[in-house]
Short mmCIF file of C-alpha atoms in Angstrom, two decimals:
data_model
loop_
_atom_site.label_atom_id
_atom_site.label_comp_id
_atom_site.label_asym_id
_atom_site.label_seq_id
_atom_site.Cartn_x
_atom_site.Cartn_y
_atom_site.Cartn_z
CA MET A 1 67.86 171.47 65.79
CA THR A 2 69.77 171.72 62.78
CA ASP A 3 68.22 173.36 59.54
CA THR A 4 68.58 170.56 57.05
CA HIS A 5 66.93 172.74 54.21
CA THR A 6 69.17 175.80 54.18
CA HIS A 7 70.14 175.75 50.44
CA ALA A 8 68.42 175.31 47.40
CA VAL A 9 69.88 172.91 45.04
CA ARG A 10 69.65 173.23 41.19
CA ALA A 11 71.61 171.75 38.19
CA ARG A 12 73.39 174.63 36.08
CA ARG A 13 73.98 174.15 32.39
CA ILE A 14 77.64 174.51 31.89
CA HIS A 15 80.66 173.10 29.88
CA PHE A 16 84.41 173.34 30.05
CA ASP A 17 86.72 172.79 27.23
CA TYR A 18 90.30 171.48 27.30
CA PRO A 19 92.02 171.97 24.11
CA GLU A 20 94.98 170.06 23.23
CA GLY A 21 98.17 171.86 24.44
CA GLY A 22 95.97 173.92 26.86
CA LEU A 23 97.40 172.21 29.99
CA ASP A 24 100.92 171.72 31.24
CA ARG A 25 102.07 167.98 31.90
CA HIS A 26 101.85 168.79 35.53
CA TYR A 27 99.04 171.13 35.65
CA VAL A 28 98.80 171.78 39.40
CA GLN A 29 101.51 174.42 39.56
CA GLY A 30 103.87 171.98 38.27
CA ASP A 31 103.58 169.80 41.36
CA LEU A 32 104.17 166.26 40.51
CA VAL A 33 102.41 164.45 43.37
CA MET A 34 99.41 166.89 43.37
CA SER A 35 98.93 166.57 39.62
CA HIS A 36 98.56 162.91 39.82
CA LEU A 37 96.47 162.77 42.89
CA VAL A 38 93.95 165.33 41.22
CA ALA A 39 93.99 163.30 38.27
CA TYR A 40 93.19 160.20 40.17
CA LEU A 41 90.28 161.82 42.10
CA SER A 42 88.94 163.15 38.67
CA SER A 43 89.10 159.49 37.44
CA THR A 44 86.73 158.27 40.13
CA PHE A 45 84.00 160.92 39.82
CA PRO A 46 81.99 159.80 36.70
CA GLU A 47 81.45 156.19 38.05
CA GLY A 48 81.18 157.67 41.83
CA GLU A 49 78.69 160.18 40.78
CA ASP A 50 76.65 157.44 39.08
CA PHE A 51 76.70 155.55 42.26
CA PHE A 52 75.62 158.31 44.29
CA VAL A 53 72.53 159.11 41.98
CA ARG A 54 71.61 155.33 41.97
CA SER A 55 71.88 155.13 45.91
CA VAL A 56 69.80 158.15 46.35
CA ARG A 57 67.18 157.39 43.54
CA HIS A 58 66.50 153.94 45.30
CA TYR A 59 64.78 155.70 47.96
CA ALA A 60 63.25 158.84 46.09
CA ASP A 61 59.88 157.39 46.23
CA GLN A 62 60.13 157.23 50.15
CA ILE A 63 60.74 160.88 50.37
CA THR A 64 57.68 162.87 51.69
CA ASP A 65 59.05 166.15 52.55
CA PRO A 66 58.60 168.36 49.44
CA VAL A 67 61.67 170.47 50.00
CA LEU A 68 63.89 167.60 50.24
CA LYS A 69 62.26 165.93 47.21
CA GLU A 70 63.21 169.13 45.25
CA GLN A 71 66.68 168.88 46.67
CA VAL A 72 67.01 165.36 45.43
CA LYS A 73 66.15 166.47 42.02
CA GLY A 74 68.60 169.05 42.00
CA PHE A 75 71.22 166.81 43.68
CA VAL A 76 70.68 164.22 40.70
CA GLY A 77 70.95 166.97 37.99
CA GLN A 78 74.18 168.40 39.67
CA GLU A 79 75.89 164.85 39.87
CA VAL A 80 75.05 163.86 36.37
CA THR A 81 76.68 167.05 35.08
CA HIS A 82 79.65 166.44 37.40
CA GLY A 83 80.14 163.08 35.93
CA ARG A 84 79.72 164.20 32.39
CA GLU A 85 82.43 167.31 32.73
CA HIS A 86 84.87 164.97 34.58
CA THR A 87 84.66 162.57 31.79
CA ALA A 88 85.68 165.20 29.48
CA LEU A 89 88.62 166.20 31.67
CA ASN A 90 89.63 162.60 32.22
CA ALA A 91 89.83 162.04 28.37
CA ARG A 92 92.25 165.05 28.13
CA LEU A 93 94.23 163.80 31.06
CA GLN A 94 94.49 160.25 29.44
CA GLN A 95 96.05 161.94 26.39
CA MET A 96 98.56 163.66 28.75
CA GLY A 97 99.64 160.32 30.17
CA TYR A 98 97.33 159.86 33.12
CA PRO A 99 95.74 156.31 33.63
CA THR A 100 92.36 157.87 33.92
CA ARG A 101 90.71 155.25 31.86
CA LEU A 102 91.89 152.52 33.87
CA ASN A 103 91.07 154.14 36.91
CA GLU A 104 87.54 154.64 35.59
CA ARG A 105 87.26 151.16 35.05
CA LEU A 106 88.52 149.92 38.34
CA THR A 107 86.34 152.43 40.01
CA ARG A 108 83.24 151.01 38.25
CA MET A 109 84.19 147.35 39.23
CA ALA A 110 84.77 148.38 42.85
CA LEU A 111 81.41 150.25 43.18
CA ARG A 112 79.38 147.43 41.30
CA TRP A 113 80.99 145.04 43.79
CA ASP A 114 79.68 147.20 46.74
CA GLU A 115 76.15 147.42 45.22
CA ARG A 116 76.27 143.43 44.97
CA THR A 117 77.76 143.03 48.32
CA PHE A 118 75.97 145.61 50.55
CA SER A 119 72.41 146.52 51.18
CA PRO A 120 70.87 149.77 49.49
CA LEU A 121 70.74 151.53 52.71
CA THR A 122 74.42 150.91 53.39
CA CYS A 123 75.16 152.05 49.89
CA LEU A 124 73.27 155.24 50.81
CA ALA A 125 75.26 155.50 53.89
CA MET A 126 78.51 155.20 51.93
CA THR A 127 77.15 158.05 49.67
CA ALA A 128 76.56 160.22 52.60
CA ALA A 129 80.14 159.49 53.88
CA LEU A 130 81.81 160.12 50.55
CA GLU A 131 79.76 163.45 50.14
CA HIS A 132 80.99 164.44 53.57
CA PHE A 133 84.71 164.10 52.44
CA THR A 134 83.98 165.86 48.97
CA ALA A 135 82.12 168.80 50.64
CA VAL A 136 84.90 169.21 53.25
CA LEU A 137 87.56 169.22 50.49
CA ALA A 138 85.38 171.49 48.41
CA GLU A 139 84.87 174.02 51.10
CA SER A 140 88.62 173.82 51.97
CA LEU A 141 89.22 174.84 48.23
CA LEU A 142 86.73 177.62 48.37
CA GLY A 143 87.88 178.92 51.72
CA ASP A 144 91.58 178.91 51.58
CA GLU A 145 93.71 181.11 48.99
CA ASP A 146 96.52 178.91 49.30
CA ALA A 147 94.38 175.77 47.92
CA GLN A 148 93.05 178.09 45.09
CA ALA A 149 96.61 179.23 44.27
CA LEU A 150 97.62 175.46 43.60
CA LEU A 151 95.24 175.50 40.66
CA GLY A 152 96.69 178.38 38.69
CA ALA A 153 94.51 180.04 36.07
CA THR A 154 93.53 177.03 33.98
CA GLU A 155 90.30 175.56 32.85
CA VAL A 156 90.85 172.77 35.36
CA ARG A 157 90.68 175.70 38.12
CA LYS A 158 87.45 176.87 36.91
CA MET A 159 85.89 173.33 36.59
CA LEU A 160 86.96 172.58 40.14
CA LEU A 161 85.68 175.64 41.63
CA TRP A 162 82.28 175.05 39.92
CA HIS A 163 82.47 171.50 41.26
CA ALA A 164 83.43 172.52 44.62
CA TYR A 165 80.47 175.19 44.86
CA GLU A 166 77.96 172.41 44.07
CA GLU A 167 79.39 169.85 46.26
CA SER A 168 79.00 172.39 49.06
CA GLU A 169 75.37 173.42 48.02
CA HIS A 170 74.18 169.89 48.07
CA ARG A 171 76.29 168.37 50.76
CA ALA A 172 73.54 167.45 53.09
CA VAL A 173 70.97 165.81 50.61
CA ALA A 174 72.23 162.13 50.71
CA PHE A 175 72.65 162.49 54.44
CA ASP A 176 68.94 163.79 54.77
CA VAL A 177 67.67 161.10 52.64
CA TYR A 178 69.59 158.45 54.70
CA ARG A 179 68.07 159.88 57.82
CA ALA A 180 64.37 160.18 56.36
CA VAL A 181 64.38 156.46 55.40
CA GLY A 182 65.35 155.36 58.79
CA GLY A 183 69.00 155.13 58.63
CA SER A 184 70.64 154.53 62.04
CA GLU A 185 73.76 156.44 63.65
CA ARG A 186 75.41 153.15 64.12
CA ARG A 187 75.23 152.16 60.43
CA ARG A 188 76.24 155.68 59.53
CA ILE A 189 79.33 155.81 61.52
CA TRP A 190 80.45 152.33 60.85
CA THR A 191 80.07 152.90 57.10
CA MET A 192 82.15 156.11 57.54
CA ARG A 193 85.01 153.94 59.22
CA LEU A 194 84.86 151.45 56.25
CA VAL A 195 84.74 154.43 53.87
CA SER A 196 87.79 156.33 55.44
CA SER A 197 89.92 153.39 55.42
CA THR A 198 89.21 152.16 51.82
CA PHE A 199 89.19 155.85 50.43
CA ALA A 200 92.46 156.67 51.89
CA GLY A 201 94.21 153.43 50.83
CA SER A 202 92.85 153.85 47.07
CA VAL A 203 94.10 157.42 46.88
CA VAL A 204 97.57 156.50 48.11
CA MET A 205 98.00 153.25 46.07
CA SER A 206 96.53 154.71 42.83
CA THR A 207 98.42 158.06 42.91
CA ALA A 208 101.60 155.79 43.40
CA LEU A 209 100.89 153.81 40.72
CA SER A 210 100.15 156.63 38.43
CA LEU A 211 103.59 158.02 39.48
CA LEU A 212 105.35 155.04 38.31
CA ARG A 213 104.21 155.66 34.68
CA ASP A 214 105.79 159.21 34.82
CA ARG A 215 109.52 159.73 33.98
CA ALA A 216 109.51 162.93 36.14
CA ALA A 217 108.85 160.64 39.33
CA TYR A 218 112.29 159.05 38.59
CA ASN A 219 113.79 162.28 39.48
CA PRO A 220 114.58 161.77 43.29
CA VAL A 221 114.95 165.38 44.01
CA ARG A 222 111.81 166.57 42.40
CA LEU A 223 109.76 163.63 43.90
CA ALA A 224 111.16 164.05 47.34
CA ARG A 225 110.09 167.78 47.11
CA SER A 226 106.71 166.96 45.94
CA VAL A 227 106.08 164.48 48.71
CA TRP A 228 107.47 166.67 51.31
CA SER A 229 105.28 169.60 50.08
CA LEU A 230 102.21 167.42 50.95
CA ARG A 231 102.79 168.04 54.57
CA ARG A 232 101.99 171.53 53.99
CA SER A 233 98.80 171.09 51.83
CA PRO A 234 95.97 173.22 52.56
CA PHE A 235 93.91 169.97 52.22
CA VAL A 236 95.53 168.34 55.14
CA LYS A 237 95.45 171.16 57.57
CA PRO A 238 94.38 170.12 61.16
CA ALA A 239 91.08 172.06 60.59
CA VAL A 240 90.17 170.05 57.45
CA ARG A 241 91.06 166.82 59.36
CA ARG A 242 88.92 167.84 62.39
CA ARG A 243 85.99 168.39 60.17
CA ILE A 244 86.25 165.03 58.49
CA ARG A 245 86.16 163.39 61.95
CA GLN A 246 83.20 165.38 63.11
CA TYR A 247 81.17 162.76 60.99
CA PHE A 248 81.88 160.17 63.68
CA THR A 249 79.97 162.19 66.23
CA VAL A 250 76.65 160.80 67.36
CA GLY A 251 74.04 163.45 66.10
CA PHE A 252 76.35 165.01 63.46
CA HIS A 253 74.70 166.80 60.64
CA PRO A 254 76.55 168.42 57.73
CA ASN A 255 74.91 171.79 58.33
CA ASP A 256 76.34 171.92 61.81
CA VAL A 257 79.03 173.89 60.23
CA ASP A 258 77.42 176.79 58.41
CA ASN A 259 78.60 177.65 54.86
CA THR A 260 76.02 180.28 53.76
CA ASP A 261 78.49 182.98 53.79
CA LEU A 262 80.82 181.01 51.83
CA LEU A 263 78.09 180.16 49.19
CA ASN A 264 76.97 183.83 49.11
CA ARG A 265 80.47 185.13 48.56
CA TRP A 266 81.32 182.70 45.56
CA GLN A 267 77.84 182.92 43.87
CA PRO A 268 78.38 186.15 42.13
CA GLU A 269 82.23 185.41 41.62
CA LEU A 270 81.49 182.37 39.85
CA PHE A 271 77.93 182.69 38.26
CA GLY A 272 77.30 186.43 38.00
CA GLU A 273 77.19 188.30 34.79
CA THR A 274 80.86 188.91 34.89
CA GLY A 275 81.67 185.79 37.12
CA GLN A 276 84.49 183.56 36.26
CA LEU A 277 82.12 180.97 34.74
CA ALA A 278 79.81 183.44 32.75
CA ALA A 279 81.39 182.22 29.45
CA ASN A 280 81.12 178.55 30.30
CA MET A 281 77.49 178.84 31.27
CA ARG A 282 76.74 180.46 27.60
CA ARG A 283 78.15 177.42 25.69
#
């Protein structure tokens, strides 16, 4: 039986600053497409995290397991902080020419439509599915030096490492709430199919529209090189795709893949007295 209570989940007081001029225009190591793609993903987080919190909180009163109840509190605190910090990053990216404000508005409209259209249980299933995506990508970042190298040494790198760590920490909370309130395997898997298609489509379309606003994208050689380099991205490696597809397996649980060693390795590296985020946590 899978241990669903492996990791404690707690919110951390932390803050990141993005002073004007502190980031290059194409801040992901000069990569054109990846800079726009990461900016788009960041723009979805404030509204997305709010949606996750609402979906889980809807069922919080039905949770009787005291450990899971504490994890839900930590999950909510972490997600609220994620939304706040991505809002700050998105404001800087907007000033740099990325359409984060428009994408935030469109994300809010789409998620509100979902809440009007689908039942609370399906919205919770959507949250669990999207949390699987973010956790797999987060653990790919934490576990792959090539992925870390893409982020250089900027404040964005530190923020994304922190976000990745906490996504890995609470990856099973929404899933466990869904199970605890009687969510079926059929609904879980069907919802993941829906989420997979819409998520992939929105990433491709929104990144392309963002690129159209960037003069650098009209350099055919640079654009072609950037698109071609996506094929070698650490985030689309076969192992990453396999982990995402595991969600479609009946009986799947996020903790089927143990991330204890990964979290234990990064905890002092990020949050220790001399960790990468020590200064950010003192602010």
